[in-house]
Every structure is written in structure tokens, then in C-alpha cells.
mmCIF file of C-alpha atoms and ligand atoms in Angstrom:
data_model
loop_
_atom_site.group_PDB
_atom_site.id
_atom_site.type_symbol
_atom_site.label_atom_id
_atom_site.label_comp_id
_atom_site.label_asym_id
_atom_site.label_seq_id
_atom_site.Cartn_x
_atom_site.Cartn_y
_atom_site.Cartn_z
ATOM 1 C CA MET A 1 0.000 0.000 0.000
ATOM 2 C CA THR A 2 1.158 3.515 -0.726
ATOM 3 C CA SER A 3 -0.185 6.256 1.516
ATOM 4 C CA GLY A 4 0.095 10.026 2.041
ATOM 5 C CA GLY A 5 1.860 12.372 -0.395
ATOM 6 C CA ASP A 6 3.066 10.429 -3.428
ATOM 7 C CA SER A 7 6.724 10.484 -4.396
ATOM 8 C CA ALA A 8 8.902 9.112 -7.169
ATOM 9 C CA GLY A 9 10.313 5.723 -6.227
ATOM 10 C CA MET A 10 7.007 4.385 -4.957
ATOM 11 C CA ASN A 11 6.387 2.392 -8.144
ATOM 12 C CA PRO A 12 9.807 0.674 -8.177
ATOM 13 C CA ALA A 13 9.283 -0.087 -4.473
ATOM 14 C CA ILE A 14 5.877 -1.698 -5.131
ATOM 15 C CA LYS A 15 7.354 -3.792 -7.937
ATOM 16 C CA CYS A 16 10.294 -4.967 -5.866
ATOM 17 C CA CYS A 17 8.196 -5.706 -2.767
ATOM 18 C CA VAL A 18 5.852 -7.839 -4.860
ATOM 19 C CA GLU A 19 8.596 -9.734 -6.686
ATOM 20 C CA PHE A 20 10.801 -10.285 -3.662
ATOM 21 C CA ALA A 21 7.854 -11.287 -1.455
ATOM 22 C CA ARG A 22 6.709 -13.799 -4.061
ATOM 23 C CA LYS A 23 10.218 -15.302 -4.192
ATOM 24 C CA GLN A 24 10.074 -15.737 -0.424
ATOM 25 C CA GLY A 25 6.850 -17.721 -0.698
ATOM 26 C CA PHE A 26 4.314 -14.998 0.133
ATOM 27 C CA ILE A 27 1.186 -14.342 -1.922
ATOM 28 C CA PRO A 28 1.377 -10.564 -2.352
ATOM 29 C CA TYR A 29 -1.697 -8.308 -2.609
ATOM 30 C CA LEU A 30 -2.016 -4.662 -3.613
ATOM 31 C CA VAL A 31 -4.120 -2.091 -1.750
ATOM 32 C CA TYR A 32 -5.284 0.678 -4.098
ATOM 33 C CA ASP A 33 -6.088 4.234 -2.896
ATOM 34 C CA GLY A 34 -4.090 4.035 0.352
ATOM 35 C CA LEU A 35 -5.941 3.910 3.676
ATOM 36 C CA ARG A 36 -9.209 4.745 1.916
ATOM 37 C CA GLY A 37 -8.855 1.632 -0.234
ATOM 38 C CA LEU A 38 -7.995 -0.486 2.784
ATOM 39 C CA ILE A 39 -11.349 0.507 4.271
ATOM 40 C CA ASP A 40 -13.275 0.309 0.993
ATOM 41 C CA ASP A 41 -11.852 -3.084 0.031
ATOM 42 C CA GLN A 42 -9.769 -1.994 -2.957
ATOM 43 C CA ILE A 43 -7.488 -4.993 -2.485
ATOM 44 C CA PHE A 44 -6.350 -7.252 -5.324
ATOM 45 C CA GLU A 45 -3.875 -10.065 -5.746
ATOM 46 C CA ALA A 46 -0.634 -8.717 -7.227
ATOM 47 C CA ASP A 47 -0.494 -10.686 -10.441
ATOM 48 C CA ARG A 48 2.361 -10.017 -12.851
ATOM 49 C CA GLU A 49 0.286 -7.918 -15.215
ATOM 50 C CA ARG A 50 -0.668 -5.361 -12.546
ATOM 51 C CA CYS A 51 2.978 -4.679 -11.711
ATOM 52 C CA SER A 52 4.539 -4.604 -15.179
ATOM 53 C CA GLY A 53 5.588 -1.406 -16.964
ATOM 54 C CA ILE A 54 5.496 0.697 -13.793
ATOM 55 C CA LEU A 55 9.163 1.011 -12.808
ATOM 56 C CA HIS A 56 9.861 4.217 -14.723
ATOM 57 C CA ARG A 57 6.628 5.990 -13.819
ATOM 58 C CA GLY A 58 6.432 8.800 -11.247
ATOM 59 C CA GLY A 59 3.787 8.953 -8.523
ATOM 60 C CA THR A 60 2.161 5.719 -7.450
ATOM 61 C CA PHE A 61 0.105 3.556 -9.772
ATOM 62 C CA LEU A 62 -1.699 2.275 -6.646
ATOM 63 C CA ARG A 63 -2.839 5.849 -6.022
ATOM 64 C CA SER A 64 -2.805 7.365 -2.551
ATOM 65 C CA SER A 65 -5.000 9.166 -0.043
ATOM 66 C CA ARG A 66 -5.038 10.806 3.376
ATOM 67 C CA SER A 67 -8.039 9.185 5.061
ATOM 68 C CA LYS A 68 -9.620 10.793 8.142
ATOM 69 C CA ARG A 69 -11.944 7.774 8.455
ATOM 70 C CA PHE A 70 -8.997 5.599 9.460
ATOM 71 C CA PHE A 71 -8.903 7.472 12.817
ATOM 72 C CA ASP A 72 -12.263 5.856 13.577
ATOM 73 C CA ILE A 73 -12.098 2.294 15.015
ATOM 74 C CA GLN A 74 -15.268 1.332 13.187
ATOM 75 C CA PHE A 75 -13.538 1.874 9.807
ATOM 76 C CA ARG A 76 -10.334 0.221 10.973
ATOM 77 C CA GLN A 77 -12.439 -2.798 11.922
ATOM 78 C CA GLN A 78 -13.864 -2.789 8.389
ATOM 79 C CA ALA A 79 -10.309 -2.647 6.984
ATOM 80 C CA TYR A 80 -9.262 -5.555 9.192
ATOM 81 C CA GLU A 81 -12.159 -7.689 8.004
ATOM 82 C CA ASN A 82 -11.147 -6.996 4.385
ATOM 83 C CA LEU A 83 -7.689 -8.364 5.132
ATOM 84 C CA GLN A 84 -8.964 -11.320 7.115
ATOM 85 C CA ARG A 85 -11.285 -12.455 4.340
ATOM 86 C CA ARG A 86 -8.242 -12.853 2.099
ATOM 87 C CA GLY A 87 -5.945 -14.300 4.735
ATOM 88 C CA ILE A 88 -3.638 -11.270 4.600
ATOM 89 C CA GLY A 89 -1.552 -11.258 7.771
ATOM 90 C CA GLN A 90 1.230 -8.727 7.163
ATOM 91 C CA MET A 91 1.490 -5.365 5.463
ATOM 92 C CA ILE A 92 4.071 -3.118 3.841
ATOM 93 C CA VAL A 93 3.265 0.578 3.707
ATOM 94 C CA ILE A 94 5.219 2.985 1.529
ATOM 95 C CA GLY A 95 4.771 6.565 2.751
ATOM 96 C CA GLY A 96 5.552 9.042 5.505
ATOM 97 C CA ASP A 97 5.331 8.990 9.293
ATOM 98 C CA GLY A 98 1.594 9.785 9.297
ATOM 99 C CA SER A 99 1.014 6.552 7.384
ATOM 100 C CA PHE A 100 3.359 4.618 9.683
ATOM 101 C CA ASN A 101 1.441 5.887 12.718
ATOM 102 C CA ALA A 102 -1.851 4.836 11.166
ATOM 103 C CA LEU A 103 -0.548 1.308 10.568
ATOM 104 C CA ASN A 104 0.910 1.193 14.060
ATOM 105 C CA GLN A 105 -2.523 1.996 15.477
ATOM 106 C CA PHE A 106 -3.898 -0.795 13.272
ATOM 107 C CA TYR A 107 -1.245 -3.140 14.681
ATOM 108 C CA SER A 108 -2.243 -2.214 18.259
ATOM 109 C CA ASP A 109 -5.897 -2.822 17.415
ATOM 110 C CA PHE A 110 -5.690 -6.094 15.512
ATOM 111 C CA GLY A 111 -2.087 -7.338 15.681
ATOM 112 C CA VAL A 112 -1.351 -7.052 11.947
ATOM 113 C CA PRO A 113 2.442 -6.599 11.708
ATOM 114 C CA PHE A 114 3.741 -4.109 9.168
ATOM 115 C CA ALA A 115 6.954 -2.770 7.702
ATOM 116 C CA GLY A 116 7.315 0.850 6.593
ATOM 117 C CA ILE A 117 9.291 2.192 3.646
ATOM 118 C CA PRO A 118 10.033 5.917 4.005
ATOM 119 C CA ALA A 119 8.824 7.802 0.936
ATOM 120 C CA THR A 120 8.292 11.558 0.942
ATOM 121 C CA ILE A 121 9.960 14.389 -0.917
ATOM 122 C CA ASP A 122 10.131 16.279 2.413
ATOM 123 C CA ASN A 123 12.923 13.982 3.699
ATOM 124 C CA ASP A 124 11.662 14.610 7.214
ATOM 125 C CA ILE A 125 11.446 11.136 8.771
ATOM 126 C CA ALA A 126 13.555 10.667 11.903
ATOM 127 C CA GLY A 127 16.114 7.871 11.898
ATOM 128 C CA THR A 128 16.781 7.820 8.156
ATOM 129 C CA ASP A 129 18.955 10.103 6.051
ATOM 130 C CA TYR A 130 16.919 9.301 2.954
ATOM 131 C CA CYS A 131 13.303 8.946 1.891
ATOM 132 C CA LEU A 132 12.215 7.762 -1.559
ATOM 133 C CA GLY A 133 11.476 10.569 -3.988
ATOM 134 C CA VAL A 134 13.940 13.117 -2.628
ATOM 135 C CA ASP A 135 16.550 12.711 -5.352
ATOM 136 C CA THR A 136 13.928 12.962 -8.102
ATOM 137 C CA ALA A 137 12.416 16.073 -6.479
ATOM 138 C CA LEU A 138 15.855 17.668 -6.125
ATOM 139 C CA ASN A 139 16.535 17.073 -9.793
ATOM 140 C CA MET A 140 13.173 18.586 -10.767
ATOM 141 C CA ILE A 141 14.019 21.643 -8.659
ATOM 142 C CA ARG A 142 17.527 21.878 -10.121
ATOM 143 C CA GLN A 143 16.135 21.872 -13.634
ATOM 144 C CA SER A 144 13.642 24.629 -12.751
ATOM 145 C CA VAL A 145 16.230 26.761 -10.959
ATOM 146 C CA ASP A 146 18.609 26.453 -13.929
ATOM 147 C CA SER A 147 15.818 27.708 -16.222
ATOM 148 C CA ILE A 148 14.941 30.568 -13.889
ATOM 149 C CA ARG A 149 18.589 31.573 -13.717
ATOM 150 C CA ASP A 150 18.573 32.010 -17.515
ATOM 151 C CA THR A 151 15.782 34.573 -17.375
ATOM 152 C CA ALA A 152 17.074 36.146 -14.139
ATOM 153 C CA THR A 153 20.443 36.901 -15.740
ATOM 154 C CA SER A 154 18.856 38.111 -18.976
ATOM 155 C CA PHE A 155 16.646 40.609 -17.146
ATOM 156 C CA SER A 156 18.891 41.407 -14.183
ATOM 157 C CA ARG A 157 16.130 40.364 -11.840
ATOM 158 C CA ALA A 158 15.827 38.851 -8.399
ATOM 159 C CA PHE A 159 13.908 35.583 -8.199
ATOM 160 C CA VAL A 160 12.496 33.993 -5.101
ATOM 161 C CA ILE A 161 11.838 30.299 -5.679
ATOM 162 C CA GLU A 162 9.635 28.570 -3.124
ATOM 163 C CA VAL A 163 10.131 24.835 -2.722
ATOM 164 C CA MET A 164 8.100 22.240 -0.823
ATOM 165 C CA GLY A 165 9.131 20.354 2.306
ATOM 166 C CA ARG A 166 6.303 21.116 4.716
ATOM 167 C CA HIS A 167 8.149 22.043 7.969
ATOM 168 C CA CYS A 168 11.500 20.733 6.761
ATOM 169 C CA GLY A 169 14.114 22.774 4.895
ATOM 170 C CA TYR A 170 16.047 19.877 3.372
ATOM 171 C CA LEU A 171 14.888 20.351 -0.230
ATOM 172 C CA ALA A 172 15.526 24.103 -0.078
ATOM 173 C CA MET A 173 18.930 23.739 1.538
ATOM 174 C CA VAL A 174 20.285 21.133 -0.882
ATOM 175 C CA SER A 175 18.791 22.990 -3.855
ATOM 176 C CA ALA A 176 20.350 26.284 -2.779
ATOM 177 C CA LEU A 177 23.762 24.698 -2.308
ATOM 178 C CA SER A 178 23.663 22.756 -5.560
ATOM 179 C CA SER A 179 22.422 25.660 -7.664
ATOM 180 C CA GLY A 180 24.618 28.398 -6.207
ATOM 181 C CA ALA A 181 21.757 30.538 -4.864
ATOM 182 C CA GLU A 182 22.595 33.790 -3.094
ATOM 183 C CA ILE A 183 19.929 33.427 -0.402
ATOM 184 C CA CYS A 184 18.386 30.408 1.311
ATOM 185 C CA LEU A 185 15.739 30.595 4.023
ATOM 186 C CA ILE A 186 14.754 27.403 5.848
ATOM 187 C CA PRO A 187 12.957 26.791 9.149
ATOM 188 C CA GLU A 188 16.083 25.244 10.695
ATOM 189 C CA LEU A 189 18.260 28.370 10.318
ATOM 190 C CA PRO A 190 17.805 31.881 11.716
ATOM 191 C CA TYR A 191 18.072 34.560 9.055
ATOM 192 C CA ASP A 192 19.102 38.216 9.118
ATOM 193 C CA LEU A 193 17.770 40.414 6.315
ATOM 194 C CA ASP A 194 19.992 43.358 7.294
ATOM 195 C CA LYS A 195 23.093 41.225 6.888
ATOM 196 C CA ILE A 196 21.822 39.687 3.648
ATOM 197 C CA GLY A 197 21.115 43.228 2.398
ATOM 198 C CA ALA A 198 24.613 44.472 3.241
ATOM 199 C CA ARG A 199 26.149 41.431 1.525
ATOM 200 C CA LEU A 200 24.066 41.886 -1.624
ATOM 201 C CA MET A 201 24.818 45.634 -1.798
ATOM 202 C CA GLU A 202 28.514 44.854 -1.640
ATOM 203 C CA GLU A 203 28.170 42.213 -4.361
ATOM 204 C CA LYS A 204 26.122 44.620 -6.511
ATOM 205 C CA LYS A 205 28.960 47.149 -6.263
ATOM 206 C CA HIS A 206 31.193 44.458 -7.747
ATOM 207 C CA GLY A 207 28.879 43.681 -10.617
ATOM 208 C CA ARG A 208 26.152 41.373 -9.326
ATOM 209 C CA SER A 209 23.111 41.949 -11.501
ATOM 210 C CA TYR A 210 20.753 39.155 -10.504
ATOM 211 C CA VAL A 211 19.810 37.254 -7.347
ATOM 212 C CA LEU A 212 18.415 33.780 -6.763
ATOM 213 C CA ALA A 213 16.767 33.053 -3.430
ATOM 214 C CA ILE A 214 15.497 29.601 -2.492
ATOM 215 C CA VAL A 215 12.903 29.582 0.247
ATOM 216 C CA ALA A 216 11.390 26.591 2.047
ATOM 217 C CA GLU A 217 7.594 26.739 2.165
ATOM 218 C CA GLY A 218 7.741 26.108 5.932
ATOM 219 C CA THR A 219 9.251 29.581 6.554
ATOM 220 C CA ARG A 220 6.273 31.391 4.965
ATOM 221 C CA MET A 221 8.814 33.966 3.839
ATOM 222 C CA SER A 222 8.460 33.791 0.039
ATOM 223 C CA GLU A 223 6.187 36.806 -0.381
ATOM 224 C CA PRO A 224 7.803 38.975 2.326
ATOM 225 C CA LEU A 225 11.243 38.262 0.847
ATOM 226 C CA THR A 226 10.070 39.151 -2.669
ATOM 227 C CA ARG A 227 8.668 42.474 -1.346
ATOM 228 C CA TRP A 228 11.883 43.109 0.558
ATOM 229 C CA LEU A 229 14.013 42.534 -2.557
ATOM 230 C CA THR A 230 11.817 45.031 -4.414
ATOM 231 C CA ASP A 231 11.536 47.684 -1.702
ATOM 232 C CA SER A 232 14.845 47.474 0.156
ATOM 233 C CA MET A 233 17.171 46.120 -2.514
ATOM 234 C CA ASN A 234 15.566 48.124 -5.282
ATOM 235 C CA MET A 235 15.429 45.130 -7.599
ATOM 236 C CA ASP A 236 12.869 43.918 -10.092
ATOM 237 C CA ALA A 237 11.802 40.834 -8.128
ATOM 238 C CA ARG A 238 9.567 37.887 -9.034
ATOM 239 C CA LEU A 239 8.257 34.942 -7.047
ATOM 240 C CA THR A 240 8.005 31.429 -8.472
ATOM 241 C CA VAL A 241 6.232 28.821 -6.348
ATOM 242 C CA LEU A 242 7.341 25.503 -7.829
ATOM 243 C CA GLY A 243 4.463 23.538 -6.259
ATOM 244 C CA HIS A 244 3.459 20.017 -7.184
ATOM 245 C CA VAL A 245 5.806 19.764 -10.168
ATOM 246 C CA GLN A 246 8.321 18.732 -7.481
ATOM 247 C CA ARG A 247 6.348 15.592 -6.683
ATOM 248 C CA GLY A 248 6.224 14.266 -10.233
ATOM 249 C CA GLY A 249 8.626 12.863 -12.777
ATOM 250 C CA SER A 250 10.220 9.551 -13.608
ATOM 251 C CA PRO A 251 12.219 8.267 -10.609
ATOM 252 C CA THR A 252 15.962 8.855 -10.903
ATOM 253 C CA VAL A 253 18.398 5.941 -10.905
ATOM 254 C CA HIS A 254 19.161 6.705 -7.247
ATOM 255 C CA ASP A 255 15.480 6.509 -6.269
ATOM 256 C CA ARG A 256 15.038 3.236 -8.175
ATOM 257 C CA ILE A 257 18.010 1.601 -6.459
ATOM 258 C CA MET A 258 17.028 2.906 -3.025
ATOM 259 C CA ALA A 259 13.521 1.574 -3.638
ATOM 260 C CA TYR A 260 14.936 -1.897 -4.284
ATOM 261 C CA LYS A 261 17.080 -1.851 -1.152
ATOM 262 C CA PHE A 262 14.280 -0.615 1.111
ATOM 263 C CA SER A 263 11.852 -3.155 -0.356
ATOM 264 C CA VAL A 264 14.113 -6.153 0.189
ATOM 265 C CA GLY A 265 14.632 -4.837 3.740
ATOM 266 C CA ALA A 266 10.885 -4.562 4.357
ATOM 267 C CA VAL A 267 10.063 -8.091 3.182
ATOM 268 C CA THR A 268 13.031 -9.451 5.142
ATOM 269 C CA ALA A 269 11.914 -7.616 8.308
ATOM 270 C CA LEU A 270 8.497 -9.299 8.057
ATOM 271 C CA LEU A 271 10.107 -12.694 7.435
ATOM 272 C CA GLU A 272 12.239 -12.209 10.538
ATOM 273 C CA GLY A 273 9.107 -11.597 12.578
ATOM 274 C CA GLN A 274 9.550 -7.855 13.109
ATOM 275 C CA THR A 275 6.183 -6.283 13.771
ATOM 276 C CA ASN A 276 6.572 -2.551 13.153
ATOM 277 C CA ALA A 277 9.947 -1.898 11.559
ATOM 278 C CA ILE A 278 10.680 1.216 9.545
ATOM 279 C CA MET A 279 13.404 0.928 6.902
ATOM 280 C CA THR A 280 16.296 3.337 7.399
ATOM 281 C CA TYR A 281 19.424 4.474 5.603
ATOM 282 C CA LYS A 282 21.751 6.095 8.119
ATOM 283 C CA ASP A 283 25.388 7.096 7.623
ATOM 284 C CA GLY A 284 25.602 4.894 4.546
ATOM 285 C CA THR A 285 24.083 1.790 6.125
ATOM 286 C CA PHE A 286 20.659 0.216 5.632
ATOM 287 C CA GLY A 287 18.815 -0.885 8.750
ATOM 288 C CA THR A 288 15.488 -0.805 10.553
ATOM 289 C CA LEU A 289 14.061 1.047 13.540
ATOM 290 C CA PRO A 290 10.925 0.276 15.521
ATOM 291 C CA ILE A 291 8.166 2.787 14.779
ATOM 292 C CA ASP A 292 8.252 4.227 18.330
ATOM 293 C CA GLN A 293 11.834 5.343 17.871
ATOM 294 C CA VAL A 294 10.947 6.990 14.578
ATOM 295 C CA THR A 295 7.915 8.887 15.814
ATOM 296 C CA SER A 296 9.299 9.853 19.216
ATOM 297 C CA SER A 297 12.200 11.827 17.742
ATOM 298 C CA ARG A 298 12.454 14.682 15.284
ATOM 299 C CA TYR A 299 14.314 14.508 11.998
ATOM 300 C CA ARG A 300 17.472 16.593 12.171
ATOM 301 C CA ILE A 301 19.169 17.959 9.089
ATOM 302 C CA ASP A 302 22.830 17.019 8.716
ATOM 303 C CA PRO A 303 24.664 19.742 10.742
ATOM 304 C CA ASP A 304 27.531 19.856 8.213
ATOM 305 C CA LEU A 305 25.098 20.769 5.438
ATOM 306 C CA LEU A 306 23.455 23.349 7.715
ATOM 307 C CA LYS A 307 26.859 24.912 8.339
ATOM 308 C CA LEU A 308 27.463 25.149 4.594
ATOM 309 C CA CYS A 309 24.069 26.751 4.109
ATOM 310 C CA SER A 310 24.164 29.262 6.969
ATOM 311 C CA PRO A 311 26.113 31.966 5.030
ATOM 312 C CA LEU A 312 23.133 32.108 2.637
ATOM 313 C CA ALA A 313 20.826 33.232 5.457
ATOM 314 C CA CYS A 314 22.922 36.171 6.653
HETATM 315 O O1 F6P B 1 4.460 15.891 2.115
HETATM 316 C C1 F6P B 1 4.676 16.116 0.765
HETATM 317 C C2 F6P B 1 4.129 17.459 0.355
HETATM 318 O O2 F6P B 1 4.355 17.601 -1.032
HETATM 319 C C3 F6P B 1 4.675 18.668 1.127
HETATM 320 O O3 F6P B 1 5.952 19.041 0.684
HETATM 321 C C4 F6P B 1 3.624 19.686 0.864
HETATM 322 O O4 F6P B 1 3.585 20.669 1.889
HETATM 323 C C5 F6P B 1 2.366 18.869 0.873
HETATM 324 O O5 F6P B 1 2.744 17.520 0.587
HETATM 325 C C6 F6P B 1 1.334 19.300 -0.128
HETATM 326 O O6 F6P B 1 0.201 18.552 0.118
HETATM 327 P P1 F6P B 1 -0.993 18.403 -0.918
HETATM 328 O O7 F6P B 1 -0.497 17.526 -2.045
HETATM 329 O O8 F6P B 1 -2.066 17.774 -0.124
HETATM 330 O O9 F6P B 1 -1.294 19.788 -1.416
#
């Protein structure tokens, strides 16, 4: 099952989970439409035809949802009966921590073990350095920023580019560093507009004609910063909100390979009898963490990357 915000890499993960599970002797099923489909019985055996030709596609061919009904025990009971009728005793969910929590509640209610594969462009799940879809989203952003730079230089303009990430600044930070932006505002770093202003003025004296600023949506600073660039920096400034384009696109090679590794890990965790393991990739090593450890701590951005990024906020 895929659940929550879709991300590139979900389709390769579904394919690998199905194929690897079958090799291990399981009969794999697919839940369409996320938690909503679990309640509404959108569950089908994963025959070969359903899972072919999906590897290169963005999003999730199983579709996804954020279901409020799943908070209600009556609907979870309905979901459990759907599984029971088919003899389904274990689940793999590909999504974010909201989806993991939902399945953990389901496990507490009915004892259905699950394994979680982290997949969200926000890269905000504690215990893992990587979530499926991040590399593809970063490449989509890079392509857009490169295009915006072309017009920014041609018109000597300032551009504020807002990127997704919910409360996490990872996408903005890595995008700013990899595209050579002049300004980066993220929730994890304090910023100082006076200092940024003094720095830009100095650079303008030495010939700077355009400015690129990458802003994480979680700061809510995109519009104020655009106004500030116009009013205080005296520049012709424009705001581009990249939006859902960041969630789409064919998964990159990195996302496909990570999907395979996480999927083999998830099936193996279930085979080993783990009941609520979340797949992790930490300091270059694949592993698992129990859900409680994932949800009880906050994701922290790599401090070395933050240090590199901090000059862009002052
Ligand atoms: O969690 C993924 C994400 O794309 C966030 O970056 C963003 O804030 C949110 O989902 C957008 O949600 P929706 O697709 O419901 O508008």
C-alpha cells in the first residue's frame, strides 16, 4: 500500500516488494487508494500484469490518499475484516510517518504486523537520512532553478523560488547549495535580512546583476522576501512557487536503487518476525528502527550541510 503524499520511487518499491515477497513464498496483494482503499476493500492479488511497466513511472500507480476515516475504530475494523477475508496477515506501507502511525494503530488494534518504507519528498522522517522521492524532487528543482537563472540573468532580476518540504528545509537547503543561490531561508536556520542586504549591496557594487533566493515553504517567507528585494534592494523581483511539479517525474536511478534496497529490507523484516519496523538508511548503512523510535524523535538535518548553508541566510 502507498499512503500520504506520493513520491517518485514508490512504483519501483511496489514492484520490488511484490517480486521479492513472491520469491520468499508470500502471496502478495495490492491495496489501491491508500488507507481509503484499505477501508473500501480496494485490495487485489498482485499478479504479474498489474505490476509490469510501472518502474519508470512517477507517482504511485496504486494511487494514494489521506483518510480521516482511518482514525475511527469502526472503519479500521472494516479494513481488518477486508484483510482477514483474504488471509492477509502482514502489510508493507510505503509513505511518511503519518502513514506509519496509522498502521501502528492498526497493529495495536488487531495485531497485523507491518513494515514501513520511508517515501516523501520532504525527507523529514527521523532515523533515516533518505526517503524515496527526494533525489527525483531535487533534480526537478535543479532543472527549474537552472531555467529561472537564464531569465534572471537576462533581465537582471531577483527571483524567489519557493520549494516544498512542509516544515522541513532539506529540499531548499540542498537545492540552494547545488544551484549556487545567493539566499536560502529554511525553518532550521535563523536569518538576518539586514546582513543579507549588506552582503548583496557589496556584491552589486562588484557587478552582481541578478539574485536567486530559495525559500522553504515552511518559513512562509516567500512573499515577504520578494517584497523586501523590491523595496529594500531596489530590484525587479519575481516569485516562483514551484508547487506540485516537485512531486512528479520519472524516478531517478538513485530513487530506483534505493527503492529496491528498502523493499528487500521490508520483506526481510516481516520474514524475521519484526512487527513494526521502519526501513532506514543512516550514515551509509541500511537498517530498521521500531516505529516508536521513529515517531518519538524529530528529523534533524545534517549539521555539516546546515553549516554550509548558513552563510546564505545572513
Ligand atoms: O508531504 C509532501 C508534500 O508535497 C509537502 O511538501 C507539501 O507541503 C504537501 O505535501 C502538499 O500537500 P498536498 O499535495 O495535499 O497539497
